[in-house]
PDB file of C-alpha atoms in Angstrom:
ATOM      1  CA  MET A   1       0.191  -0.197  -0.151  1.00  0.00           C
ATOM      2  CA  THR A   2       1.408   3.567  -0.922  1.00  0.00           C
ATOM      3  CA  ARG A   3       1.028   6.552   1.182  1.00  0.00           C
ATOM      4  CA  ASP A   4      -1.443   7.549  -1.074  1.00  0.00           C
ATOM      5  CA  ASP A   5      -3.304   4.758  -0.631  1.00  0.00           C
ATOM      6  CA  ALA A   6      -3.351   4.814   3.036  1.00  0.00           C
ATOM      7  CA  LEU A   7      -4.560   8.240   2.917  1.00  0.00           C
ATOM      8  CA  LYS A   8      -7.088   7.365   0.780  1.00  0.00           C
ATOM      9  CA  GLN A   9      -8.351   4.481   3.047  1.00  0.00           C
ATOM     10  CA  LEU A  10      -8.188   6.485   5.948  1.00  0.00           C
ATOM     11  CA  SER A  11     -10.829   9.559   4.344  1.00  0.00           C
ATOM     12  CA  HIS A  12     -13.002   6.769   2.894  1.00  0.00           C
ATOM     13  CA  ILE A  13     -13.461   5.399   6.248  1.00  0.00           C
ATOM     14  CA  ALA A  14     -14.001   8.767   7.916  1.00  0.00           C
ATOM     15  CA  ARG A  15     -16.605   9.788   5.103  1.00  0.00           C
ATOM     16  CA  GLU A  16     -18.459   6.191   6.110  1.00  0.00           C
ATOM     17  CA  ARG A  17     -18.294   6.817   9.583  1.00  0.00           C
ATOM     18  CA  ALA A  18     -19.498  10.254   9.203  1.00  0.00           C
ATOM     19  CA  PHE A  19     -21.993   8.846   7.148  1.00  0.00           C
ATOM     20  CA  GLY A  20     -23.365   6.622  10.327  1.00  0.00           C
ATOM     21  CA  ARG A  21     -21.863   3.196   9.174  1.00  0.00           C
ATOM     22  CA  HIS A  22     -20.413   1.375  11.498  1.00  0.00           C
ATOM     23  CA  VAL A  23     -16.773   0.690  11.649  1.00  0.00           C
ATOM     24  CA  GLY A  24     -15.689  -1.636  13.569  1.00  0.00           C
ATOM     25  CA  SER A  25     -12.813  -1.017  15.802  1.00  0.00           C
ATOM     26  CA  ASP A  26     -10.247  -3.718  14.270  1.00  0.00           C
ATOM     27  CA  ARG A  27     -10.865  -1.927  11.315  1.00  0.00           C
ATOM     28  CA  LEU A  28      -9.607   1.312  12.487  1.00  0.00           C
ATOM     29  CA  ILE A  29      -6.523  -0.171  14.055  1.00  0.00           C
ATOM     30  CA  GLN A  30      -6.048  -2.598  10.601  1.00  0.00           C
ATOM     31  CA  ALA A  31      -5.895   1.075   9.033  1.00  0.00           C
ATOM     32  CA  GLY A  32      -3.781   2.842  11.265  1.00  0.00           C
ATOM     33  CA  LEU A  33      -1.153   0.033  10.925  1.00  0.00           C
ATOM     34  CA  ASP A  34      -1.278   0.342   7.215  1.00  0.00           C
ATOM     35  CA  ALA A  35      -0.885   4.160   7.142  1.00  0.00           C
ATOM     36  CA  LEU A  36       2.161   3.450   9.609  1.00  0.00           C
ATOM     37  CA  ILE A  37       3.754   1.137   7.275  1.00  0.00           C
ATOM     38  CA  ALA A  38       2.918   3.340   4.206  1.00  0.00           C
ATOM     39  CA  GLU A  39       4.829   6.108   6.262  1.00  0.00           C
ATOM     40  CA  VAL A  40       2.356   8.179   6.802  1.00  0.00           C
ATOM     41  CA  GLU A  41       3.348  10.416   9.495  1.00  0.00           C
ATOM     42  CA  SER A  42       1.103  11.571  12.464  1.00  0.00           C
ATOM     43  CA  PRO A  43       1.815  12.336  16.502  1.00  0.00           C
ATOM     44  CA  SER A  44      -1.037   9.809  16.989  1.00  0.00           C
ATOM     45  CA  LEU A  45      -0.836   6.988  14.513  1.00  0.00           C
ATOM     46  CA  ALA A  46       1.387   4.552  16.130  1.00  0.00           C
ATOM     47  CA  MET A  47      -0.789   4.581  19.273  1.00  0.00           C
ATOM     48  CA  LEU A  48      -3.538   3.823  17.008  1.00  0.00           C
ATOM     49  CA  ALA A  49      -1.935   1.047  15.207  1.00  0.00           C
ATOM     50  CA  GLY A  50      -0.343  -0.411  17.847  1.00  0.00           C
ATOM     51  CA  LEU A  51      -3.854  -0.768  20.368  1.00  0.00           C
ATOM     52  CA  LEU A  52      -4.372  -4.218  21.511  1.00  0.00           C
ATOM     53  CA  ARG A  53      -7.307  -6.027  22.004  1.00  0.00           C
ATOM     54  CA  SER A  54      -8.129  -5.277  25.200  1.00  0.00           C
ATOM     55  CA  GLU A  55      -7.658  -1.129  23.840  1.00  0.00           C
ATOM     56  CA  GLU A  56     -10.339  -1.481  21.320  1.00  0.00           C
ATOM     57  CA  PRO A  57     -12.584   1.098  22.420  1.00  0.00           C
ATOM     58  CA  GLU A  58      -9.835   3.459  22.287  1.00  0.00           C
ATOM     59  CA  ALA A  59      -9.636   3.314  18.836  1.00  0.00           C
ATOM     60  CA  PRO A  60     -12.582   5.295  17.639  1.00  0.00           C
ATOM     61  CA  ALA A  61     -11.186   7.912  19.667  1.00  0.00           C
ATOM     62  CA  LEU A  62      -7.720   7.278  18.452  1.00  0.00           C
ATOM     63  CA  PHE A  63      -8.718   7.417  14.989  1.00  0.00           C
ATOM     64  CA  ASP A  64     -10.220  10.965  14.967  1.00  0.00           C
ATOM     65  CA  GLN A  65      -7.259  12.220  16.370  1.00  0.00           C
ATOM     66  CA  VAL A  66      -5.342  10.920  13.189  1.00  0.00           C
ATOM     67  CA  LEU A  67      -8.002  12.329  11.221  1.00  0.00           C
ATOM     68  CA  GLU A  68      -7.685  15.601  12.790  1.00  0.00           C
ATOM     69  CA  GLU A  69      -4.060  15.444  12.648  1.00  0.00           C
ATOM     70  CA  LEU A  70      -3.914  14.568   8.760  1.00  0.00           C
ATOM     71  CA  GLY A  71      -6.544  17.100   7.668  1.00  0.00           C
ATOM     72  CA  LEU A  72      -8.905  14.374   6.942  1.00  0.00           C
ATOM     73  CA  LEU A  73     -11.752  14.924   9.336  1.00  0.00           C
ATOM     74  CA  PHE A  74     -14.830  14.856   7.597  1.00  0.00           C
ATOM     75  CA  HIS A  75     -18.010  16.786   9.011  1.00  0.00           C
ATOM     76  CA  PRO A  76     -21.479  16.067   6.992  1.00  0.00           C
ATOM     77  CA  PRO A  77     -23.681  18.893   6.242  1.00  0.00           C
ATOM     78  CA  ALA A  78     -25.894  19.412   9.331  1.00  0.00           C
ATOM     79  CA  ASP A  79     -28.924  19.763   7.669  1.00  0.00           C
ATOM     80  CA  PRO A  80     -30.299  16.107   7.359  1.00  0.00           C
ATOM     81  CA  ARG A  81     -31.041  16.245   3.582  1.00  0.00           C
ATOM     82  CA  ALA A  82     -27.992  17.857   2.710  1.00  0.00           C
ATOM     83  CA  ALA A  83     -26.556  15.225   4.355  1.00  0.00           C
ATOM     84  CA  LYS A  84     -28.349  12.323   2.620  1.00  0.00           C
ATOM     85  CA  TRP A  85     -27.689  14.211  -0.734  1.00  0.00           C
ATOM     86  CA  ALA A  86     -23.850  14.029   0.282  1.00  0.00           C
ATOM     87  CA  MET A  87     -23.819  10.729   1.038  1.00  0.00           C
ATOM     88  CA  ALA A  88     -25.640   9.846  -2.576  1.00  0.00           C
ATOM     89  CA  TYR A  89     -22.605  11.765  -4.182  1.00  0.00           C
ATOM     90  CA  TRP A  90     -20.225  10.014  -1.913  1.00  0.00           C
ATOM     91  CA  ILE A  91     -21.659   6.387  -3.140  1.00  0.00           C
ATOM     92  CA  ALA A  92     -22.016   7.349  -6.777  1.00  0.00           C
ATOM     93  CA  GLY A  93     -18.514   8.397  -6.969  1.00  0.00           C
ATOM     94  CA  GLN A  94     -17.190   5.268  -5.718  1.00  0.00           C
ATOM     95  CA  ILE A  95     -19.661   3.048  -8.085  1.00  0.00           C
ATOM     96  CA  ALA A  96     -18.612   5.168 -10.926  1.00  0.00           C
ATOM     97  CA  ASP A  97     -14.922   5.257 -10.371  1.00  0.00           C
ATOM     98  CA  GLY A  98     -15.143   1.120  -9.349  1.00  0.00           C
ATOM     99  CA  SER A  99     -14.494   1.159  -6.214  1.00  0.00           C
ATOM    100  CA  LEU A 100     -17.650  -0.004  -5.019  1.00  0.00           C
ATOM    101  CA  ASP A 101     -19.245  -3.173  -6.614  1.00  0.00           C
ATOM    102  CA  PRO A 102     -22.796  -1.647  -8.681  1.00  0.00           C
ATOM    103  CA  ALA A 103     -24.923  -3.700  -6.564  1.00  0.00           C
ATOM    104  CA  THR A 104     -23.726  -2.723  -3.323  1.00  0.00           C
ATOM    105  CA  GLY A 105     -23.731   0.865  -4.173  1.00  0.00           C
ATOM    106  CA  THR A 106     -27.170   1.092  -5.458  1.00  0.00           C
ATOM    107  CA  HIS A 107     -28.265  -0.960  -2.420  1.00  0.00           C
ATOM    108  CA  LEU A 108     -26.864   1.534  -0.127  1.00  0.00           C
ATOM    109  CA  ILE A 109     -28.753   4.794  -2.551  1.00  0.00           C
ATOM    110  CA  TRP A 110     -32.009   2.589  -2.140  1.00  0.00           C
ATOM    111  CA  ALA A 111     -31.776   1.766   1.597  1.00  0.00           C
ATOM    112  CA  ASP A 112     -29.792   4.520   3.210  1.00  0.00           C
ATOM    113  CA  VAL A 113     -30.499   7.334   0.780  1.00  0.00           C
ATOM    114  CA  ALA A 114     -33.827   7.291  -1.622  1.00  0.00           C
ATOM    115  CA  TYR A 115     -36.084   6.163   1.163  1.00  0.00           C
ATOM    116  CA  ASP A 116     -35.323   9.115   3.782  1.00  0.00           C
ATOM    117  CA  LEU A 117     -35.515  11.636   0.860  1.00  0.00           C
ATOM    118  CA  GLY A 118     -38.794  10.452  -0.075  1.00  0.00           C
ATOM    119  CA  TYR A 119     -37.567   8.504  -3.495  1.00  0.00           C
ATOM    120  CA  PRO A 120     -36.546  11.719  -5.620  1.00  0.00           C
ATOM    121  CA  GLU A 121     -36.252  11.417  -9.577  1.00  0.00           C
ATOM    122  CA  GLU A 122     -32.784  12.508  -9.381  1.00  0.00           C
ATOM    123  CA  LEU A 123     -31.977   8.817  -7.623  1.00  0.00           C
ATOM    124  CA  GLN A 124     -34.578   7.030  -9.897  1.00  0.00           C
ATOM    125  CA  SER A 125     -32.272   5.557 -12.061  1.00  0.00           C
ATOM    126  CA  LEU A 126     -30.191   4.161  -9.408  1.00  0.00           C
ATOM    127  CA  VAL A 127     -32.921   2.662  -7.652  1.00  0.00           C
ATOM    128  CA  SER A 128     -34.224   1.122 -10.744  1.00  0.00           C
ATOM    129  CA  CYS A 129     -30.404  -0.024 -11.140  1.00  0.00           C
ATOM    130  CA  HIS A 130     -30.760  -1.584  -7.656  1.00  0.00           C
ATOM    131  CA  PHE A 131     -33.936  -3.704  -8.566  1.00  0.00           C
ATOM    132  CA  ASN A 132     -32.361  -5.115 -11.552  1.00  0.00           C
ATOM    133  CA  LEU A 133     -29.443  -6.403  -9.887  1.00  0.00           C
ATOM    134  CA  ASP A 134     -31.053  -7.403  -7.001  1.00  0.00           C
ATOM    135  CA  GLU A 135     -33.833  -9.616  -8.979  1.00  0.00           C
ATOM    136  CA  TRP A 136     -31.711 -10.673 -11.862  1.00  0.00           C
ATOM    137  CA  GLU A 137     -31.886 -14.035 -13.055  1.00  0.00           C
ATOM    138  CA  GLU A 138     -29.568 -15.649 -16.149  1.00  0.00           C
ATOM    139  CA  SER A 139     -33.114 -15.798 -18.068  1.00  0.00           C
ATOM    140  CA  TRP A 140     -33.151 -12.298 -18.441  1.00  0.00           C
ATOM    141  CA  GLU A 141     -32.343 -11.113 -21.851  1.00  0.00           C
ATOM    142  CA  VAL A 142     -29.629  -8.739 -20.824  1.00  0.00           C
ATOM    143  CA  SER A 143     -26.070  -9.907 -18.862  1.00  0.00           C
ATOM    144  CA  VAL A 144     -25.282  -8.450 -15.080  1.00  0.00           C
ATOM    145  CA  GLU A 145     -22.557  -7.163 -16.680  1.00  0.00           C
ATOM    146  CA  GLU A 146     -24.605  -5.017 -19.179  1.00  0.00           C
ATOM    147  CA  LEU A 147     -26.802  -4.049 -15.617  1.00  0.00           C
ATOM    148  CA  ASN A 148     -23.563  -3.248 -13.811  1.00  0.00           C
ATOM    149  CA  ARG A 149     -22.595  -0.782 -16.653  1.00  0.00           C
ATOM    150  CA  GLU A 150     -25.750   0.661 -16.744  1.00  0.00           C
ATOM    151  CA  ALA A 151     -25.955   1.471 -12.759  1.00  0.00           C
ATOM    152  CA  VAL A 152     -22.142   2.895 -13.147  1.00  0.00           C
ATOM    153  CA  GLU A 153     -23.691   5.303 -16.214  1.00  0.00           C
ATOM    154  CA  ALA A 154     -26.544   5.925 -13.778  1.00  0.00           C
ATOM    155  CA  ALA A 155     -23.979   7.189 -10.756  1.00  0.00           C
ATOM    156  CA  LYS A 156     -21.579   9.007 -13.494  1.00  0.00           C
ATOM    157  CA  GLN A 157     -24.946  10.917 -14.848  1.00  0.00           C
ATOM    158  CA  LEU A 158     -26.175  11.551 -11.109  1.00  0.00           C
ATOM    159  CA  LEU A 159     -22.903  13.159 -10.483  1.00  0.00           C
ATOM    160  CA  ARG A 160     -22.748  15.268 -13.697  1.00  0.00           C
ATOM    161  CA  ARG A 161     -26.183  16.586 -12.429  1.00  0.00           C
ATOM    162  CA  ARG A 162     -25.096  17.663  -8.720  1.00  0.00           C
ATOM    163  CA  PRO A 163     -25.347  21.033  -8.074  1.00  0.00           C
ATOM    164  CA  ALA A 164     -21.886  23.286  -8.432  1.00  0.00           C
ATOM    165  CA  ALA A 165     -22.058  23.980  -4.898  1.00  0.00           C
ATOM    166  CA  GLU A 166     -22.300  20.265  -3.628  1.00  0.00           C
ATOM    167  CA  ALA A 167     -19.216  19.606  -6.037  1.00  0.00           C
ATOM    168  CA  GLY A 168     -16.659  20.040  -3.629  1.00  0.00           C
ATOM    169  CA  SER A 169     -18.230  18.194  -0.998  1.00  0.00           C
TER     170      SER A 169
END
């Protein structure tokens, strides 16, 4: 893992946690260890990476301290709707760049975002992709690869239509 990969992993986990996803202490400690091995420098990183199983409850606070030291701490918008939209764009970005499986990503959009936003039109194509991927059968005249490509394109379209004020989120 390169230094950039380690920083990207830390940033990704920071967003997961900020958007309310559960991230276990073992994963926080492993990310710290990966970053330490990749020569990321932070005063608290060695403490995080060196936590023992009995010290796992300390991991979330140390992880946040490492993020702060590295300037990677992420706070979603305070407005709940804006936070859900930020989460939708974040997930769509991962689908679009290939770092998140389209079936998993479209499921997250459907389950964690669209419902809370009242199924807005802007998310309809990703929600449809979720159902197509979730219910796909070999007897269909379309391959699962094609459905995955459609989900990636739907994610890219959502990102292209994102308001400029939210593009930096």
